[in-house]
Tab-separated table of C-alpha atoms in Angstrom:
chain	number	residue	atom	x	y	z
M	1	UNK	CA	20.503	-170.625	-87.009
M	2	UNK	CA	16.721	-170.734	-87.430
M	3	UNK	CA	14.626	-168.449	-89.593
M	4	UNK	CA	11.975	-168.241	-86.890
M	5	UNK	CA	14.517	-166.428	-84.658
M	6	UNK	CA	14.832	-163.465	-87.035
M	7	UNK	CA	13.439	-160.346	-85.380
M	8	UNK	CA	10.503	-158.159	-86.481
M	9	UNK	CA	9.085	-160.511	-89.092
M	10	UNK	CA	5.438	-161.496	-88.880
M	11	UNK	CA	5.750	-164.893	-90.524
M	12	UNK	CA	2.533	-166.046	-92.225
M	13	UNK	CA	0.552	-168.807	-90.521
M	14	UNK	CA	-2.463	-170.888	-91.434
M	15	UNK	CA	-4.610	-168.140	-89.904
M	16	UNK	CA	-3.691	-165.936	-92.880
M	17	UNK	CA	-6.090	-166.361	-95.799
M	18	UNK	CA	-3.446	-167.047	-98.453
M	19	UNK	CA	-1.636	-169.565	-96.230
M	20	UNK	CA	-4.549	-171.708	-95.048
M	21	UNK	CA	-3.109	-174.700	-96.901
M	22	UNK	CA	0.595	-173.808	-96.611
M	23	UNK	CA	2.777	-174.890	-93.703
M	24	UNK	CA	6.035	-172.944	-93.337
M	25	UNK	CA	6.916	-174.318	-89.893
M	26	UNK	CA	9.281	-177.098	-91.066
M	27	UNK	CA	11.424	-174.460	-92.812
M	28	UNK	CA	11.152	-171.797	-90.120
M	29	UNK	CA	12.015	-174.198	-87.299
M	30	UNK	CA	14.857	-175.989	-89.085
M	31	UNK	CA	18.381	-175.516	-87.738
M	32	UNK	CA	20.716	-174.425	-90.545
M	33	UNK	CA	24.480	-174.469	-90.221
M	34	UNK	CA	25.303	-171.354	-92.241
M	35	UNK	CA	24.031	-168.314	-94.121
M	36	UNK	CA	25.205	-167.205	-97.568
M	37	UNK	CA	24.384	-164.203	-99.682
M	38	UNK	CA	25.287	-165.772	-102.994
M	39	UNK	CA	26.368	-163.877	-106.097
M	40	UNK	CA	24.891	-164.321	-109.544
M	41	UNK	CA	26.708	-165.476	-112.662
M	42	UNK	CA	26.008	-162.185	-114.477
M	43	UNK	CA	27.184	-158.607	-114.108
M	44	UNK	CA	24.908	-156.540	-111.868
M	45	UNK	CA	25.134	-153.240	-109.999
M	46	UNK	CA	24.630	-152.748	-106.303
M	47	UNK	CA	21.477	-150.784	-105.493
M	48	UNK	CA	21.003	-148.419	-102.578
M	49	UNK	CA	17.201	-148.590	-102.824
M	50	UNK	CA	15.274	-151.051	-100.708
M	51	UNK	CA	12.629	-153.236	-102.302
M	52	UNK	CA	9.253	-151.933	-101.149
M	53	UNK	CA	6.639	-154.581	-100.410
M	54	UNK	CA	4.098	-155.640	-97.806
M	55	UNK	CA	5.257	-159.256	-98.204
M	56	UNK	CA	6.714	-160.220	-94.820
M	57	UNK	CA	8.892	-162.973	-96.293
M	58	UNK	CA	10.975	-160.376	-98.136
M	59	UNK	CA	12.121	-159.217	-94.705
M	60	UNK	CA	14.154	-162.409	-94.359
M	61	UNK	CA	16.660	-160.895	-96.768
M	62	UNK	CA	16.518	-157.534	-95.028
M	63	UNK	CA	17.158	-159.011	-91.572
M	64	UNK	CA	20.088	-160.992	-92.949
M	65	UNK	CA	21.435	-157.761	-94.495
M	66	UNK	CA	21.278	-159.078	-98.027
M	67	UNK	CA	22.489	-156.514	-100.551
M	68	UNK	CA	20.128	-155.362	-103.287
M	69	UNK	CA	21.389	-155.508	-106.858
M	70	UNK	CA	20.130	-154.175	-110.194
M	71	UNK	CA	20.212	-155.577	-113.677
M	72	UNK	CA	19.653	-152.653	-116.044
M	73	UNK	CA	18.641	-153.669	-119.561
M	74	UNK	CA	18.981	-150.715	-121.935
M	75	UNK	CA	19.175	-152.546	-125.269
M	76	UNK	CA	17.093	-155.264	-126.859
M	77	UNK	CA	18.467	-158.666	-125.894
M	78	UNK	CA	19.555	-160.612	-128.973
M	79	UNK	CA	19.962	-163.698	-126.799
M	80	UNK	CA	18.189	-164.392	-123.484
M	81	UNK	CA	20.098	-163.417	-120.344
M	82	UNK	CA	20.552	-166.681	-118.425
M	83	UNK	CA	21.006	-166.718	-114.630
M	84	UNK	CA	21.881	-170.079	-113.072
M	85	UNK	CA	21.433	-170.650	-109.330
M	86	UNK	CA	23.539	-173.602	-108.220
M	87	UNK	CA	24.392	-173.869	-104.544
M	88	UNK	CA	27.650	-175.437	-103.424
M	89	UNK	CA	27.107	-175.496	-99.649
M	90	UNK	CA	24.944	-177.878	-97.639
M	91	UNK	CA	22.380	-177.195	-94.912
M	92	UNK	CA	22.491	-173.440	-95.494
M	93	UNK	CA	20.262	-170.388	-95.835
M	94	UNK	CA	20.842	-168.590	-99.141
M	95	UNK	CA	19.478	-165.186	-100.115
M	96	UNK	CA	19.506	-163.031	-103.209
M	97	UNK	CA	17.700	-159.781	-104.093
M	98	UNK	CA	17.636	-158.325	-107.596
M	99	UNK	CA	15.772	-155.600	-109.448
M	100	UNK	CA	15.444	-156.130	-113.181
M	101	UNK	CA	14.906	-152.788	-114.894
M	102	UNK	CA	13.895	-152.732	-118.559
M	103	UNK	CA	14.250	-149.336	-120.236
M	104	UNK	CA	11.635	-147.564	-122.344
M	105	UNK	CA	10.784	-149.266	-125.680
M	106	UNK	CA	13.148	-152.198	-124.970
M	107	UNK	CA	12.358	-155.886	-125.460
M	108	UNK	CA	14.252	-158.172	-123.107
M	109	UNK	CA	14.341	-161.875	-122.284
M	110	UNK	CA	15.620	-163.320	-118.999
M	111	UNK	CA	15.859	-166.960	-117.906
M	112	UNK	CA	16.549	-168.140	-114.356
M	113	UNK	CA	17.407	-171.755	-113.545
M	114	UNK	CA	17.199	-172.997	-109.932
M	115	UNK	CA	18.956	-176.299	-109.311
M	116	UNK	CA	20.939	-177.808	-106.447
M	117	UNK	CA	23.957	-180.061	-106.048
M	118	UNK	CA	23.849	-180.166	-102.247
M	119	UNK	CA	21.027	-181.064	-99.862
M	120	UNK	CA	19.065	-179.404	-97.039
M	121	UNK	CA	19.342	-175.904	-98.472
M	122	UNK	CA	16.895	-173.019	-98.351
M	123	UNK	CA	16.635	-170.192	-100.886
M	124	UNK	CA	14.860	-166.893	-100.275
M	125	UNK	CA	14.909	-164.950	-103.526
M	126	UNK	CA	13.412	-161.532	-104.240
M	127	UNK	CA	12.758	-160.237	-107.749
M	128	UNK	CA	11.399	-156.801	-108.570
M	129	UNK	CA	10.564	-156.214	-112.229
M	130	UNK	CA	10.425	-152.559	-113.289
M	131	UNK	CA	9.207	-152.395	-116.874
M	132	UNK	CA	9.289	-148.908	-118.326
M	133	UNK	CA	6.990	-147.339	-120.898
M	134	UNK	CA	6.268	-149.493	-123.953
M	135	UNK	CA	8.853	-152.087	-122.851
M	136	UNK	CA	8.424	-155.863	-122.734
M	137	UNK	CA	10.005	-158.550	-120.557
M	138	UNK	CA	9.908	-162.237	-121.423
M	139	UNK	CA	10.803	-164.119	-118.237
M	140	UNK	CA	11.240	-167.857	-117.741
M	141	UNK	CA	11.922	-169.553	-114.423
M	142	UNK	CA	12.961	-173.226	-114.344
M	143	UNK	CA	12.883	-174.894	-110.945
M	144	UNK	CA	14.455	-178.342	-110.786
M	145	UNK	CA	15.176	-179.180	-107.147
M	146	UNK	CA	15.796	-182.329	-105.125
M	147	UNK	CA	13.581	-183.477	-102.282
M	148	UNK	CA	15.414	-181.775	-99.409
M	149	UNK	CA	15.649	-178.294	-100.920
M	150	UNK	CA	13.260	-175.403	-100.227
M	151	UNK	CA	12.706	-172.277	-102.294
M	152	UNK	CA	10.662	-169.149	-101.635
M	153	UNK	CA	10.491	-166.784	-104.603
M	154	UNK	CA	8.997	-163.336	-104.057
M	155	UNK	CA	8.030	-161.443	-107.219
M	156	UNK	CA	7.027	-157.787	-107.482
M	157	UNK	CA	5.763	-156.570	-110.870
M	158	UNK	CA	5.784	-152.834	-111.704
M	159	UNK	CA	4.703	-151.756	-115.171
M	160	UNK	CA	4.607	-148.300	-116.745
M	161	UNK	CA	2.175	-147.245	-119.528
M	162	UNK	CA	1.964	-149.736	-122.431
M	163	UNK	CA	4.430	-152.109	-120.706
M	164	UNK	CA	4.073	-155.877	-120.588
M	165	UNK	CA	5.469	-158.967	-118.857
M	166	UNK	CA	5.144	-162.525	-120.089
M	167	UNK	CA	6.174	-164.675	-117.132
M	168	UNK	CA	6.459	-168.464	-117.436
M	169	UNK	CA	7.179	-170.810	-114.546
M	170	UNK	CA	8.341	-174.414	-115.066
M	171	UNK	CA	8.569	-176.536	-111.919
M	172	UNK	CA	9.783	-179.994	-112.803
M	173	UNK	CA	11.517	-181.254	-109.688
M	174	UNK	CA	10.807	-182.160	-106.076
M	175	UNK	CA	11.276	-180.340	-102.775
M	176	UNK	CA	9.291	-177.419	-101.341
M	177	UNK	CA	8.470	-174.279	-103.327
M	178	UNK	CA	6.482	-171.144	-102.618
M	179	UNK	CA	6.046	-168.523	-105.360
M	180	UNK	CA	4.410	-165.214	-104.452
M	181	UNK	CA	3.430	-162.741	-107.179
M	182	UNK	CA	2.464	-159.183	-106.152
M	183	UNK	CA	1.352	-156.917	-108.989
M	184	UNK	CA	-0.138	-153.424	-108.881
M	185	UNK	CA	-1.302	-152.289	-112.321
M	186	UNK	CA	-1.182	-148.557	-111.625
M	187	UNK	CA	-0.566	-147.336	-115.180
M	188	UNK	CA	-2.670	-147.648	-118.343
M	189	UNK	CA	-2.642	-150.263	-121.112
M	190	UNK	CA	-0.381	-152.748	-119.331
M	191	UNK	CA	-0.348	-156.510	-119.863
M	192	UNK	CA	0.626	-159.091	-117.267
M	193	UNK	CA	0.679	-162.774	-118.205
M	194	UNK	CA	1.744	-165.411	-115.669
M	195	UNK	CA	1.742	-168.982	-116.939
M	196	UNK	CA	2.873	-172.079	-115.097
M	197	UNK	CA	3.584	-175.763	-115.649
M	198	UNK	CA	4.006	-177.659	-112.370
M	199	UNK	CA	4.993	-181.338	-112.635
M	200	UNK	CA	5.555	-182.790	-109.166
M	201	UNK	CA	6.805	-186.146	-107.907
M	202	UNK	CA	7.148	-188.020	-104.608
M	203	UNK	CA	6.478	-185.662	-101.657
M	204	UNK	CA	7.015	-182.435	-103.578
M	205	UNK	CA	5.058	-179.452	-102.305
M	206	UNK	CA	4.460	-176.369	-104.454
M	207	UNK	CA	2.338	-173.311	-103.693
M	208	UNK	CA	1.594	-170.279	-105.861
M	209	UNK	CA	0.010	-167.099	-104.505
M	210	UNK	CA	-1.110	-164.315	-106.848
M	211	UNK	CA	-2.184	-160.864	-105.654
M	212	UNK	CA	-3.084	-158.625	-108.594
M	213	UNK	CA	-4.578	-155.153	-108.243
M	214	UNK	CA	-6.124	-153.430	-111.260
M	215	UNK	CA	-5.893	-149.752	-110.355
M	216	UNK	CA	-5.973	-147.874	-113.685
M	217	UNK	CA	-8.008	-148.503	-116.836
M	218	UNK	CA	-7.315	-150.697	-119.873
M	219	UNK	CA	-5.058	-153.170	-118.080
M	220	UNK	CA	-4.980	-156.923	-118.640
M	221	UNK	CA	-3.898	-159.765	-116.359
M	222	UNK	CA	-4.009	-163.424	-117.305
M	223	UNK	CA	-2.988	-166.249	-114.950
M	224	UNK	CA	-2.891	-169.746	-116.430
M	225	UNK	CA	-1.512	-172.779	-114.558
M	226	UNK	CA	-1.307	-176.491	-115.341
M	227	UNK	CA	-0.503	-179.020	-112.594
M	228	UNK	CA	0.459	-182.656	-113.053
M	229	UNK	CA	0.708	-184.352	-109.670
M	230	UNK	CA	2.278	-187.773	-109.076
M	231	UNK	CA	2.771	-189.894	-105.926
M	232	UNK	CA	2.210	-187.932	-102.683
M	233	UNK	CA	2.762	-184.489	-104.152
M	234	UNK	CA	0.722	-181.441	-103.217
M	235	UNK	CA	0.012	-178.123	-104.926
M	236	UNK	CA	-1.731	-174.923	-103.853
M	237	UNK	CA	-3.107	-172.257	-106.194
M	238	UNK	CA	-4.328	-169.068	-104.467
M	239	UNK	CA	-5.238	-166.230	-106.825
M	240	UNK	CA	-6.858	-162.916	-105.938
M	241	UNK	CA	-7.428	-160.267	-108.605
M	242	UNK	CA	-9.013	-157.005	-107.486
M	243	UNK	CA	-10.486	-154.447	-109.859
M	244	UNK	CA	-11.191	-151.031	-108.378
M	245	UNK	CA	-13.610	-148.323	-109.499
M	246	UNK	CA	-11.119	-146.526	-111.760
M	247	UNK	CA	-9.941	-149.643	-113.596
M	248	UNK	CA	-12.450	-149.450	-116.456
M	249	UNK	CA	-12.212	-151.896	-119.371
M	250	UNK	CA	-9.913	-154.250	-117.497
M	251	UNK	CA	-9.347	-157.808	-118.695
M	252	UNK	CA	-8.948	-160.229	-115.798
M	253	UNK	CA	-8.585	-163.974	-116.271
M	254	UNK	CA	-7.554	-166.797	-113.924
M	255	UNK	CA	-7.497	-170.477	-114.773
M	256	UNK	CA	-5.899	-173.587	-113.323
M	257	UNK	CA	-6.214	-177.199	-114.449
M	258	UNK	CA	-4.851	-180.191	-112.544
M	259	UNK	CA	-4.254	-183.809	-113.517
M	260	UNK	CA	-3.984	-186.169	-110.539
M	261	UNK	CA	-1.952	-189.277	-111.391
M	262	UNK	CA	-2.149	-190.762	-107.899
M	263	UNK	CA	-4.888	-191.232	-105.312
M	264	UNK	CA	-2.499	-189.636	-102.794
M	265	UNK	CA	-1.800	-186.451	-104.773
M	266	UNK	CA	-3.582	-183.273	-103.641
M	267	UNK	CA	-4.507	-179.904	-105.124
M	268	UNK	CA	-6.060	-176.912	-103.341
M	269	UNK	CA	-7.184	-174.358	-105.925
M	270	UNK	CA	-8.906	-171.066	-105.165
M	271	UNK	CA	-9.192	-168.576	-108.034
M	272	UNK	CA	-10.984	-165.446	-106.828
M	273	UNK	CA	-12.082	-162.126	-108.309
M	274	UNK	CA	-13.104	-158.986	-106.437
M	275	UNK	CA	-14.734	-156.623	-108.923
M	276	UNK	CA	-16.094	-153.124	-108.289
M	277	UNK	CA	-17.115	-152.133	-111.852
M	278	UNK	CA	-19.280	-153.469	-114.670
M	279	UNK	CA	-17.206	-152.392	-117.673
M	280	UNK	CA	-14.688	-155.223	-117.884
M	281	UNK	CA	-13.931	-158.700	-119.224
M	282	UNK	CA	-13.384	-161.324	-116.542
M	283	UNK	CA	-13.306	-165.076	-115.973
M	284	UNK	CA	-11.963	-167.567	-113.465
M	285	UNK	CA	-12.056	-171.315	-113.078
M	286	UNK	CA	-10.406	-174.463	-111.766
M	287	UNK	CA	-10.667	-178.071	-112.907
M	288	UNK	CA	-9.310	-181.265	-111.359
M	289	UNK	CA	-9.359	-184.789	-112.755
M	290	UNK	CA	-7.432	-187.618	-114.321
M	291	UNK	CA	-6.323	-188.102	-117.904
M	292	UNK	CA	-9.180	-188.178	-120.405
M	293	UNK	CA	-10.096	-191.851	-120.835
M	294	UNK	CA	-11.775	-191.256	-124.189
M	295	UNK	CA	-8.599	-189.703	-125.561
M	296	UNK	CA	-6.543	-192.585	-124.166
M	297	UNK	CA	-8.843	-195.164	-125.784
M	298	UNK	CA	-8.755	-193.293	-129.080
M	299	UNK	CA	-4.936	-193.260	-129.159
M	300	UNK	CA	-4.836	-196.939	-128.232
M	301	UNK	CA	-7.317	-197.703	-131.024
M	302	UNK	CA	-4.748	-196.154	-133.391
M	303	UNK	CA	-2.160	-198.726	-132.342
M	304	UNK	CA	-0.421	-196.665	-129.621
M	305	UNK	CA	0.292	-198.543	-126.383
M	306	UNK	CA	-1.134	-197.198	-123.126
M	307	UNK	CA	2.164	-195.903	-121.678
M	308	UNK	CA	2.986	-193.911	-124.810
M	309	UNK	CA	-0.588	-192.631	-125.077
M	310	UNK	CA	-0.406	-191.259	-121.517
M	311	UNK	CA	2.944	-189.661	-122.276
M	312	UNK	CA	1.489	-187.977	-125.372
M	313	UNK	CA	-1.471	-186.544	-123.442
M	314	UNK	CA	0.788	-185.226	-120.685
M	315	UNK	CA	3.089	-183.658	-123.273
M	316	UNK	CA	0.099	-181.899	-124.821
M	317	UNK	CA	-0.602	-180.275	-121.444
M	318	UNK	CA	3.000	-179.087	-121.190
M	319	UNK	CA	2.801	-177.718	-124.739
M	320	UNK	CA	-0.144	-175.510	-123.762
M	321	UNK	CA	2.201	-173.580	-121.472
M	322	UNK	CA	5.148	-173.745	-123.886
M	323	UNK	CA	2.969	-172.088	-126.502
M	324	UNK	CA	2.441	-169.056	-124.256
M	325	UNK	CA	6.167	-168.187	-124.523
M	326	UNK	CA	6.569	-165.420	-127.095
M	327	UNK	CA	10.354	-165.504	-127.562
M	328	UNK	CA	11.293	-168.555	-129.639
M	329	UNK	CA	14.800	-168.655	-128.156
M	330	UNK	CA	13.343	-168.832	-124.653
M	331	UNK	CA	10.998	-171.580	-125.806
M	332	UNK	CA	13.910	-173.506	-127.319
M	333	UNK	CA	15.792	-173.215	-124.009
M	334	UNK	CA	13.122	-175.032	-122.035
M	335	UNK	CA	12.579	-177.604	-124.778
M	336	UNK	CA	16.307	-178.430	-124.764
M	337	UNK	CA	16.754	-178.175	-120.993
M	338	UNK	CA	18.396	-181.088	-119.200
M	339	UNK	CA	19.357	-181.050	-115.520
M	340	UNK	CA	22.533	-182.959	-116.298
M	341	UNK	CA	23.855	-179.923	-118.161
M	342	UNK	CA	24.101	-177.970	-114.886
M	343	UNK	CA	24.913	-180.458	-112.109
């Protein structure tokens, strides 16, 4: 079966603004042998409510009749909830849809790990985060895929008054990845942080699209991404934050920095703000370059060889994103993570 044959889906093309530098055709036209709606390694409840979104790629799950599930978190999590995605089949389409609901005044931590043992697989994953009043979600996603695996992750962020999400994305493998973040800040005094560390090798291809709408006042959104690109890898960063007339005193920040470690590596970065008020705090920026030669020379002057000096500078970049994680147990998880523990 081919994804392109699914009915009533308007698949994005390069004519769409967010997808100018993203080519989905190799995935859409690929012939897969099977389809699986895979179950998670945690206890969840089936949900009768559909996930509401204008994102056409979510319809892949709907057309394949993927069930919607809910993870309801009603108590503070003493330990992070860990969800491991490990596919056993080969050359298959795999779907999963989950709402994570965090109750009022609750602090929760969730970790998802995406790895693969088999080749030529495609994931389409939908996550809807519903964070109730004065609740907080710490969320970490680790993506560690091989070259012939593709992943599309569709995120929807819903926050009630005084709610917050601290979302961290670690991509440290190969393959194709597309992460889409849709966030409507419709309540007051909400905080949305999305931080990413993307370390790509060989022909890896990773794209991140952020659509954030500031609708009510006193809301904050902060997007911070670091890319380290080796070999022939490619990354795309498309961020749009809109601030409407009612969203007074918003804080809106977008930033992405990229280190190119190969002449053949490529980054397309487009941070963008659309602002309709004056009473706010806002910034956006993108930088691209190689490792700082002055810092390298300084470390070498201290007796550190060039290879180790480069490793230290790259680790410092990773640490900038690690330091955005608020839950120390979540931070320890990524520090201790090894692929060999799961495959």
